[in-house]
XYZ file of C-alpha atoms in Angstrom:
578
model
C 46.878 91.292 245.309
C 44.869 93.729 243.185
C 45.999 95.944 240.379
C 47.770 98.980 240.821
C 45.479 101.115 239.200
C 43.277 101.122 242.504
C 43.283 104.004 243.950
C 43.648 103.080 247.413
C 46.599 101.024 246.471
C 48.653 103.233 244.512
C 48.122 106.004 247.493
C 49.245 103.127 250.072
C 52.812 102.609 247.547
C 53.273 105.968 246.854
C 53.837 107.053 250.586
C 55.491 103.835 251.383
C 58.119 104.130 248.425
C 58.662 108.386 249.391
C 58.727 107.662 253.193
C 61.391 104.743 252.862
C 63.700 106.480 250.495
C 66.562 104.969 252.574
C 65.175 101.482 251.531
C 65.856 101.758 247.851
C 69.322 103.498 248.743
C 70.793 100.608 250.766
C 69.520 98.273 248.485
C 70.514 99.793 245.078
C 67.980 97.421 242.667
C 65.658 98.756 240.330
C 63.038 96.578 240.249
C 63.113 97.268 236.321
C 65.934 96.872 234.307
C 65.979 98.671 230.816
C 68.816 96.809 228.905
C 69.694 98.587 225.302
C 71.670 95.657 223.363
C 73.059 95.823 219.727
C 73.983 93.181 217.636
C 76.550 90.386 218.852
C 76.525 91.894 222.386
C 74.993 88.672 223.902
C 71.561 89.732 224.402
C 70.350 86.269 224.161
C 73.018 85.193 227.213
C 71.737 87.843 229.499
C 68.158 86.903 229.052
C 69.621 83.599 229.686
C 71.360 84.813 233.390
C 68.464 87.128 234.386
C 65.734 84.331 233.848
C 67.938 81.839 236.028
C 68.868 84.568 238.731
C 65.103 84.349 239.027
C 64.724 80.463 239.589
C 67.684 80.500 241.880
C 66.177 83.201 244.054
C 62.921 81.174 243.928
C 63.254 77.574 242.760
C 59.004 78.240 242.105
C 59.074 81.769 240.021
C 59.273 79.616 236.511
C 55.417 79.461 237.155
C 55.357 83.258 237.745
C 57.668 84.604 234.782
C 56.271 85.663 232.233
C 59.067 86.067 228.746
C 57.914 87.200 225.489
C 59.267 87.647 222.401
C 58.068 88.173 218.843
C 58.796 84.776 216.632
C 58.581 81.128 217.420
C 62.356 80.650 216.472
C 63.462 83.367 219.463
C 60.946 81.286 221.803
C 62.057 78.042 220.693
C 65.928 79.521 221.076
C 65.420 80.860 224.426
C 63.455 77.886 225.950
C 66.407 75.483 224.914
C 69.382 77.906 225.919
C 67.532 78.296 229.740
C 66.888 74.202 229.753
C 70.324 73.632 228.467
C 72.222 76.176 231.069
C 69.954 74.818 233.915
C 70.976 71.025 232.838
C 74.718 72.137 232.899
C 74.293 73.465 236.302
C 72.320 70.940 237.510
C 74.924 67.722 236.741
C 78.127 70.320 237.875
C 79.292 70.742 233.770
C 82.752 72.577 233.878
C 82.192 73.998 230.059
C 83.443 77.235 229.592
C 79.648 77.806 228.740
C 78.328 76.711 231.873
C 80.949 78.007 233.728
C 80.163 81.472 232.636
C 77.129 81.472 234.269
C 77.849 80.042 237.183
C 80.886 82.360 237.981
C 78.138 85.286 237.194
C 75.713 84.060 239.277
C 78.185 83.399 242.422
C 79.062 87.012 241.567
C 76.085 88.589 241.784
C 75.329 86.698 245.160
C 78.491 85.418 246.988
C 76.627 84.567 249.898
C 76.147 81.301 247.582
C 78.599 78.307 246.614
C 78.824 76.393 243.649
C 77.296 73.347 244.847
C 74.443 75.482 246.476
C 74.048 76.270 242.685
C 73.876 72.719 241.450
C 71.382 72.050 244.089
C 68.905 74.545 243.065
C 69.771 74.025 239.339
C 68.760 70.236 239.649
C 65.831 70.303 241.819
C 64.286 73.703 239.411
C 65.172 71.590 236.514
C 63.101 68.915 237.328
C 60.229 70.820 238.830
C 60.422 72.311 234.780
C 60.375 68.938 233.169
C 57.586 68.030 235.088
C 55.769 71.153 235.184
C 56.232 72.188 231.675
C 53.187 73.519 231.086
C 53.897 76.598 233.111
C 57.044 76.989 231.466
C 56.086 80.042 230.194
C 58.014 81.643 227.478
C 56.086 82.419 224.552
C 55.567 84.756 221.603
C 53.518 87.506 221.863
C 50.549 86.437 219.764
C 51.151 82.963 221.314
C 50.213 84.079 224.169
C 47.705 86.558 223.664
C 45.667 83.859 221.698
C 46.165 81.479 225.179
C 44.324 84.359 226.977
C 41.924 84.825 224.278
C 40.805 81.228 224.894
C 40.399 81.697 228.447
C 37.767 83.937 227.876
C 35.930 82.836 224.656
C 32.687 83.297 226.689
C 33.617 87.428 227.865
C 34.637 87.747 224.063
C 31.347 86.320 222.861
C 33.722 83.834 220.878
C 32.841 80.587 219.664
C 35.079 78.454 221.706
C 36.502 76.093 218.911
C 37.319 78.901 216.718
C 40.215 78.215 214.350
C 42.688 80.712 213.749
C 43.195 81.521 210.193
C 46.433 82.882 208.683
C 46.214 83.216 205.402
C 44.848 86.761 204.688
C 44.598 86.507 201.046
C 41.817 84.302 201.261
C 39.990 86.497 203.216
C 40.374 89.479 201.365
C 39.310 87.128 198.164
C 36.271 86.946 200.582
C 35.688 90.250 201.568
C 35.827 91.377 198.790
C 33.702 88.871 197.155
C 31.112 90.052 199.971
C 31.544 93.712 198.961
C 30.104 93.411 195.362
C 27.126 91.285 196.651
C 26.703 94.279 199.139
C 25.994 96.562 196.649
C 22.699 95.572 195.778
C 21.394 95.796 199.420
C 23.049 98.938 199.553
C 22.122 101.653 196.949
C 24.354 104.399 199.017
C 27.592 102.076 198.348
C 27.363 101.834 194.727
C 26.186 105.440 193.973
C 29.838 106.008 195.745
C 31.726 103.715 193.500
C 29.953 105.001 190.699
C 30.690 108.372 191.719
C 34.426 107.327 191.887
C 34.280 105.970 187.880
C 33.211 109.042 186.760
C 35.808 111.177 188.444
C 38.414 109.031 187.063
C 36.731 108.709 183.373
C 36.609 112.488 183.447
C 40.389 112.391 184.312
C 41.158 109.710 181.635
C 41.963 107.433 184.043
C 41.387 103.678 184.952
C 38.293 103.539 187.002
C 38.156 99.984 187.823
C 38.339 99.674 191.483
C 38.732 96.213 192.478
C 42.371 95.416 191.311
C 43.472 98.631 193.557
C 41.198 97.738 196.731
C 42.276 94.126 196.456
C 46.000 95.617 196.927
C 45.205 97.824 199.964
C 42.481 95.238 201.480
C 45.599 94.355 203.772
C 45.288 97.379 205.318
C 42.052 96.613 207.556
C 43.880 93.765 209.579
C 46.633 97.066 210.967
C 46.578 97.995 214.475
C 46.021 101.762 212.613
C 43.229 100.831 210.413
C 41.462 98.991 213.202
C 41.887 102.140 215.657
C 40.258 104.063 213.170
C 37.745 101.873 212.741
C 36.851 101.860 216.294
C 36.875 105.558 216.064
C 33.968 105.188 213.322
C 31.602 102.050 215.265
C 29.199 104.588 216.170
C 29.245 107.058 213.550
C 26.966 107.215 210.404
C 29.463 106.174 207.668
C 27.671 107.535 204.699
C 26.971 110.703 206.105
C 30.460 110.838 207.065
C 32.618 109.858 204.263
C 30.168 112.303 202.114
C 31.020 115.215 203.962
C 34.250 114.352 203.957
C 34.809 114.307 199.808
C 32.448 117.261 199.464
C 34.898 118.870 202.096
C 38.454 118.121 199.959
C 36.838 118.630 196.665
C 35.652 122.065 197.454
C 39.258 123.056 199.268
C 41.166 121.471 196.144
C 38.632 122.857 193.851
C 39.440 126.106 195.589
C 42.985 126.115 195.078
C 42.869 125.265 191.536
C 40.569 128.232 190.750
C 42.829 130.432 192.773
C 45.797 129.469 190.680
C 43.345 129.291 187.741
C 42.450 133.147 188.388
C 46.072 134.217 189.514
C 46.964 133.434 185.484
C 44.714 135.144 184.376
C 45.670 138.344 186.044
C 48.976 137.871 185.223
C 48.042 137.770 181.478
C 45.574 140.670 181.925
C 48.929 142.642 183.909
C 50.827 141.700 180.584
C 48.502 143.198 178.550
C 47.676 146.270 180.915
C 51.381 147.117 180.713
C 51.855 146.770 177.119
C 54.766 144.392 177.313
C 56.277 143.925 174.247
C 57.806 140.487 173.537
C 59.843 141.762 170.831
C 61.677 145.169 172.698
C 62.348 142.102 175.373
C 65.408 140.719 175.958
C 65.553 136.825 174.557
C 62.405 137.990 173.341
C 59.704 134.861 173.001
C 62.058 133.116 175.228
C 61.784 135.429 177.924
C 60.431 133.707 180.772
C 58.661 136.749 181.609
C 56.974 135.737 178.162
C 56.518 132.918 178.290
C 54.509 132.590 182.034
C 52.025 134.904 179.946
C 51.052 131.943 177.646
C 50.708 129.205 180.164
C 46.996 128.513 179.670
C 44.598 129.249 182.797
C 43.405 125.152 182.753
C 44.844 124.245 185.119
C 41.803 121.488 186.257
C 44.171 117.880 184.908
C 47.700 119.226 185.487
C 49.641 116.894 187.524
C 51.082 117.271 190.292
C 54.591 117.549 189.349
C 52.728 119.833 186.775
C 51.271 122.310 189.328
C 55.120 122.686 190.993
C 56.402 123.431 187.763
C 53.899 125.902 186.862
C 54.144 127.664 189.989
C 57.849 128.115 189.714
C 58.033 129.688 186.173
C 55.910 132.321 188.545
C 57.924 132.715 191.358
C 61.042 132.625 190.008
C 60.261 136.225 188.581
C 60.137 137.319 191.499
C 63.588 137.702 192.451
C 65.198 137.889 189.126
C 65.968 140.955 187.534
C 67.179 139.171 184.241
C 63.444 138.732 182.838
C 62.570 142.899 183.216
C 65.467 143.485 181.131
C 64.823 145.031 177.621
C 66.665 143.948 174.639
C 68.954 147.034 175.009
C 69.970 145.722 178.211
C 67.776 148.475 180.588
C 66.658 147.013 183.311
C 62.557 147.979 183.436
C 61.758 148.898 187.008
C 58.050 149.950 186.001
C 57.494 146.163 185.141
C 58.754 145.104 188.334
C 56.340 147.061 190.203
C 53.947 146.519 187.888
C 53.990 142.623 188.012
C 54.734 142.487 192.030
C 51.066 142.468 193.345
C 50.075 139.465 191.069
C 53.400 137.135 191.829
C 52.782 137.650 195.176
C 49.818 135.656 195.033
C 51.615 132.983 193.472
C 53.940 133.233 196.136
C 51.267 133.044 198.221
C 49.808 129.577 196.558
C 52.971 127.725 196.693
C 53.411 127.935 200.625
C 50.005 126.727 200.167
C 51.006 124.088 197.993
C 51.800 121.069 201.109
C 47.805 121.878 202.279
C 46.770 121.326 198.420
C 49.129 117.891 197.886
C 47.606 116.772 201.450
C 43.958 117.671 200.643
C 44.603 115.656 197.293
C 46.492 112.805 198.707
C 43.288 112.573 201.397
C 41.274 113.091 197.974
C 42.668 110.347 196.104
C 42.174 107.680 198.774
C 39.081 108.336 200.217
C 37.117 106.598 198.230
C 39.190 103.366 198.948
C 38.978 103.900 202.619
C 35.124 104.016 202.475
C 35.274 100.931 200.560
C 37.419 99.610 203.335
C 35.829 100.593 205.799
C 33.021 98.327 204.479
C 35.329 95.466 203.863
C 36.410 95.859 207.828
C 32.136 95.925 208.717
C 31.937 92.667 206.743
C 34.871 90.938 208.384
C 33.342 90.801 211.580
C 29.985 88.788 209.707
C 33.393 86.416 208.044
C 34.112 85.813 211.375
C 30.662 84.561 212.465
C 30.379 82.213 209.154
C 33.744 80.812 209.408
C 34.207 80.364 213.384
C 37.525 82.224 212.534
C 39.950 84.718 214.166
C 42.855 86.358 212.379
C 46.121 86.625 214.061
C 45.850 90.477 213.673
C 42.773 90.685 215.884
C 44.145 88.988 218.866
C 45.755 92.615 220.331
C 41.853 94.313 219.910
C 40.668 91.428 221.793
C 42.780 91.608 224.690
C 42.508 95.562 224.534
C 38.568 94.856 224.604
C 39.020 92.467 227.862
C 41.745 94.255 229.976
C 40.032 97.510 230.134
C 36.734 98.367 231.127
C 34.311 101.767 230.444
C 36.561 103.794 232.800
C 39.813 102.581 231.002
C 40.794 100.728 234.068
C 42.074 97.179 234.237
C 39.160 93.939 234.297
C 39.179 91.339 236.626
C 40.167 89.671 234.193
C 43.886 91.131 233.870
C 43.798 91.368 237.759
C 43.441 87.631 237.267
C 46.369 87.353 235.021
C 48.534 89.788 237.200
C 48.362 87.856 240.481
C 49.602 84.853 238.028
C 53.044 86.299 236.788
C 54.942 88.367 239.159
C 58.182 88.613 236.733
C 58.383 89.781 232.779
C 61.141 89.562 230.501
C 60.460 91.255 227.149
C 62.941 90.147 224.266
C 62.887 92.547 220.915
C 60.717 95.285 222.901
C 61.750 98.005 219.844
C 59.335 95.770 217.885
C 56.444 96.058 220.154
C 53.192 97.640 218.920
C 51.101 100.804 220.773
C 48.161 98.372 221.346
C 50.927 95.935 222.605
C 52.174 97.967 225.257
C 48.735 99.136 226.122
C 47.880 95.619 226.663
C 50.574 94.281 228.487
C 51.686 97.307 230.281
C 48.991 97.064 233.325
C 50.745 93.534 234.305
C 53.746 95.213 234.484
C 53.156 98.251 236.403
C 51.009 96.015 238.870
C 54.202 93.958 239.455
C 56.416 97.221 239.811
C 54.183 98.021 242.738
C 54.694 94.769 244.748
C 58.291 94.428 244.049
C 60.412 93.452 246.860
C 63.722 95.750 245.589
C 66.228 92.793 246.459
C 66.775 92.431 242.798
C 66.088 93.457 239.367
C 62.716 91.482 238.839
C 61.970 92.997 235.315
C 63.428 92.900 232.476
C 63.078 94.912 229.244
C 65.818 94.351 226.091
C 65.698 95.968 222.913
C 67.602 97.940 220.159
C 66.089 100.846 218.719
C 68.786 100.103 215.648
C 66.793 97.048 214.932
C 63.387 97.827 214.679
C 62.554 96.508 211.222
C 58.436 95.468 212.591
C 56.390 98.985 211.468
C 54.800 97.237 209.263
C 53.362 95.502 211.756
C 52.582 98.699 213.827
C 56.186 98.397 215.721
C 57.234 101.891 217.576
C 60.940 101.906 218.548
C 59.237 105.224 220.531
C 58.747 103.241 223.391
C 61.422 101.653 223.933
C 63.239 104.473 224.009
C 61.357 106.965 225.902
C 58.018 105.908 226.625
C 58.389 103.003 229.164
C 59.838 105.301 231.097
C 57.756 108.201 231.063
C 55.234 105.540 231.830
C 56.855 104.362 234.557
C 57.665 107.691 236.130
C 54.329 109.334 235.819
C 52.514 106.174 237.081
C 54.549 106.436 240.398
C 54.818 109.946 240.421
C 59.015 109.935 240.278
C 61.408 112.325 240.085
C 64.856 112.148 238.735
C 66.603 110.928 241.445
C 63.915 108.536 242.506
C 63.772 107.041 238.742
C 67.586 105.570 238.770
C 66.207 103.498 242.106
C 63.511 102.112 240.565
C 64.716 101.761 236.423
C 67.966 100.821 235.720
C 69.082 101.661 232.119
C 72.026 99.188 230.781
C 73.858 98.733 227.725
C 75.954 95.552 226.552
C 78.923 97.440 224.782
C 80.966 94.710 223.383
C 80.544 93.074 220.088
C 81.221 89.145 219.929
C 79.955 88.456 216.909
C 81.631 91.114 214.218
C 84.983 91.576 212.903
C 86.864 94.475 214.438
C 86.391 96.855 211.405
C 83.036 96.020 210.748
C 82.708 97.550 214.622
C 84.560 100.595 213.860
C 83.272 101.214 210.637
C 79.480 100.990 212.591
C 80.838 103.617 215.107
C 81.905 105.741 212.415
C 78.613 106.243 210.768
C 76.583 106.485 214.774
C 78.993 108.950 215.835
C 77.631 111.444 212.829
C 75.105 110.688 210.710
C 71.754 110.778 213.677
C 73.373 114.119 214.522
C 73.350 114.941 210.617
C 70.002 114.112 209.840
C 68.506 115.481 213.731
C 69.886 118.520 212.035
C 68.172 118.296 208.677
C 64.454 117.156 210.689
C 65.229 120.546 212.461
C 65.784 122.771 210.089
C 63.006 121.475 208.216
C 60.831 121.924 211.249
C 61.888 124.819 211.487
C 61.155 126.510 207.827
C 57.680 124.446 207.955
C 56.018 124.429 210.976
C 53.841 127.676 212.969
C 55.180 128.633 216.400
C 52.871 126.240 217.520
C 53.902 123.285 215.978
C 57.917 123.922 216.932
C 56.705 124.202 220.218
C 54.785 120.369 220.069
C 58.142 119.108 218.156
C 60.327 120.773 221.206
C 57.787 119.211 223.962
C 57.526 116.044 222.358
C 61.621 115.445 222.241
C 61.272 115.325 218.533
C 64.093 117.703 218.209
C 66.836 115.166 219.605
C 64.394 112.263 219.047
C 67.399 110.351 216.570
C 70.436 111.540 218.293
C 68.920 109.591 222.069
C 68.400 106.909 220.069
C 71.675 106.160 218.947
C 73.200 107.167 221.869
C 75.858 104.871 223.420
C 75.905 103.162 220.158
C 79.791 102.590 219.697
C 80.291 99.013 220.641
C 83.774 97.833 222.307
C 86.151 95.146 220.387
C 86.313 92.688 222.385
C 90.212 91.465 223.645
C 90.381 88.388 222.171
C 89.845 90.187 218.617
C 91.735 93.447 219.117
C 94.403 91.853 216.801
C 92.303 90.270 214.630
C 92.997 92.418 211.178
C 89.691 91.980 209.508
């Protein structure tokens, strides 16, 4: 069984899944089952009933399944809930617990009897206990790190290495290693010293370390480390100095604009002969008072700069300012002042390209010191015989795909092991994640049998709460499918055969008005604030980008997601007055 991604084999499925259309109609089972569940809704129980549909159907398959979730207290709760249901079976437990499941299971296959049930329960449950090893239900780094191992000698690993978890201490060492760098590296410290003076000139604190300490966490992201890659081959010096001469000259640029665009207001003041005093409100005219806002503009602030700019361009639509003190409203000043406010006008739509150019500005000098840090972890590594957590998703990424970006023998390997995955908390789940782990998934898709839902995928956009750690509710959402379809070329019709999309509706855990008070707020605020992402889309981006925010679904993207949000109140609390 190879991986899908070979040619010949995806051709071979492809005109075996179009020509037997009538085979995925009588059997009506999506290999892969999508299942949205929000809180309380007994997401836990139905990874529970879907793993043990799978042992039942094959009393082997615990050696073949494959469930991940994201913390050892989820593995450690789903390992004991399976054991425990599979123990209740097994001895013929009448617990309302127990029973559940069984009446489920004798549901979903009547063709079976309750003591077929207990057979299969016992005899899996002791192939388990003795067999734990390939028990396999594991976090996602738990597991990664088990492949990892597997192939110290691909990874050019040292095959004791210890895994090390406490990231302070190595940015205490990195950083450590950065100052001793800048002796062997003249380049380096000619930047940092470049980076004092700036922030001398500005009156500022120019001592760098207590600040790079602080964002030192950022090399061990998924993001930093993709950019990183992006740099391996590149000359960093050269790089990172175009760069700042780059966004000094553009924010440079804009300040002498605005710098100039004073001026020849003040130089239109005089050229018309305004009179402050045959003004109305005379010196506190604002028309007046624009004309002695000084043209250094070099150390304003930010919040500066926007206020400046307003006093400018709120002339332009008020009449109030033209207005002499006998009330006559001076139309030969509004002409006369029109050409220069326009270029104000002008400068604050530019404004957003200034604050990003000096947002890029005021970083860039930490992210060439970090990207230095992130060369230097790699020689930490060597020293110490250490991995970090964080660089167990780069290291699978690094084995599963080769120059082509096509699967290694190595995840053909791990695909003909597990032929069933169950993902728990998939909203939390990473790019790199998915890019790892979706190859085994979409090689199983194309040997699955269709007798039953073989897959399974749970998640809650709602409860995504892992970006910090690089988590994208995106795919959840929208782009396991669109993986899915594109992969096996599927149309619309074709799709609901091979994914089916469920929802648990019913809350068990929450008092009815909690529930209702939850369906309240889903029912209108994602449609409130869709509306307010538009409209801001809308006023802000060219014809181009409202045609990438249309494309890219970005214009319902929070509406979908909290779609079929309203959870039921379950009977037995429909009376409940709380």
């Amino acid at each position: 069984m190879s991986l899908l991604y070979n040619a010949f084999d995806i051709t071979a499925f492809l005109m075996y899944f179009h020509s037997s259309k009538s085979y995925f109609e009588m059997t009506h089972v999506a290999p892969l089952k999508i299942l949205k569940a929000s809180a309380g809704s007994g997401k836990t129980f139905s990874l529970t009933l879907h793993y043990i549909s799978l042992l039942m159907t094959n009393e082997n398959s615990y050696r073949e399944i494959l469930a991940v979730t994201f913390t050892n207290k989820a593995t450690a709760e789903m390992k004991e809930r399976i054991l425990s249901v599979l123990q209740g079976l097994a001895v013929g437990e009448t617990s309302s617990k127990i029973d559940s499941f069984r009446k489920l299971l004798l549901e979903h296959n009547p063709q079976w009897s309750a003591s077929l049930i207990q057979e299969k329960a016992y005899r899996v449950y002791r192939r388990i206990l003795h067999d734990y090893s390939h028990f396999t239900i594991s976090t996602i780094d738990g597991f990664s790190q088990k492949v990892i191992r597997s192939f110290t000698y691909e990874l050019n690993l040292d095959a004791a290495y210890k895994i090390e978890m406490n990231t302070n201490k190595v940015k205490t060492d990195l950083t450590m290693m950065l100052n001793q760098l800048l002796d062997e590296k003249p380049e380096l410290l000619d930047w940092i010293i470049g980076y004092a003076e700036k922030k001398i000139a500005n009156n500022e604190n120019w001592n760098y370390r207590n600040q790079l300490s602080q964002l030192a966490g950022l090399i061990f992201t998924e993001n930093f480390q993709e950019f990183d890659g992006a740099l391996a081959s590149a000359d960093t010096n050269e790089i990172f100095n175009l760069l700042n001469k780059e966004v000094f000259e553009k924010t440079q640029s804009y300040l002498d604009s605005l710098s100039l665009a004073i001026q020849s207001f003040q130089e239109t003041f005089k050229s018309l002969h305004v009179d402050a005093n045959e003004m109305k409100g005379k010196s506190r005219n604002p028309l007046v008072s624009a004309n002695k806002i000084t043209p250094q503009v070099q150390k304003l602030s930010l919040s500066g700069l926007i206020e400046l700019l307003g006093k400018y361009t709120k002339l332009i639509d008020d009449e109030d300012p033209y207005t002499d003190k006998d009330k006559n409203l001076r139309y030969d000043l509004i002409e006369g002042f029109r050409p220069v406010l326009r270029q104000f006008a002008t400068l604050e739509q530019l404004l957003p390209t200034y604050i990003a150019y000096q947002s890029v500005q005021g970083n860039l000098y930490y992210l060439r010191l970090l990207k230095e840090m992130s060369d230097l972890l790699s020689t930490w590594r060597k020293e110490n015989s250490a991995q970090l957590i964080s660089d167990s998703q780069i290291l699978l990424n690094k084995l599963g795909l080769d120059a082509h970006n096509d699967p290694t023998f190595i995840w053909e390997k791990i695909g003909n092991r597990y032929n069933y995955f169950l993902f728990d908390e998939f909203q939390d789940t990473s790019r790199i994640q998915w890019k790892n782990y979706s190859p085994l998934l979409l090689n199983a898709l194309s040997n699955s049998e269709g007798l039953q839902n073989e897959h399974l995928i749970v998640g809650d956009v709602k409860q995504s709460i892992y970006r910090w750690r690089n988590g994208d509710w995106r795919i959840l959402l929208q782009q396991v499918e669109e993986q899915v379809t594109k992969n096996f070329h599927l149309d619309a019709d074709n799709t609901k055969h091979f994914i089916d999309n469920g929802i648990l509706e019913t809350n068990f855990r929450s008092l009815p008005n909690i529930i209702r008070f939850n369906n309240y707020l889903y029912q209108s605020i994602p449609t409130q604030m869709q509306n307010v992402l538009n409209d801001m889309a809308q006023n802000e981006l060219s014809e181009e980008g409202i045609r990438w925010w249309r494309n890219a679904q970005n214009d319902s993207m929070l509406v979908r997601a909290y779609k079929n949000s309203a959870q039921e109140i379950p009977e037995f609390k429909l009376n409940d007055p709380n």
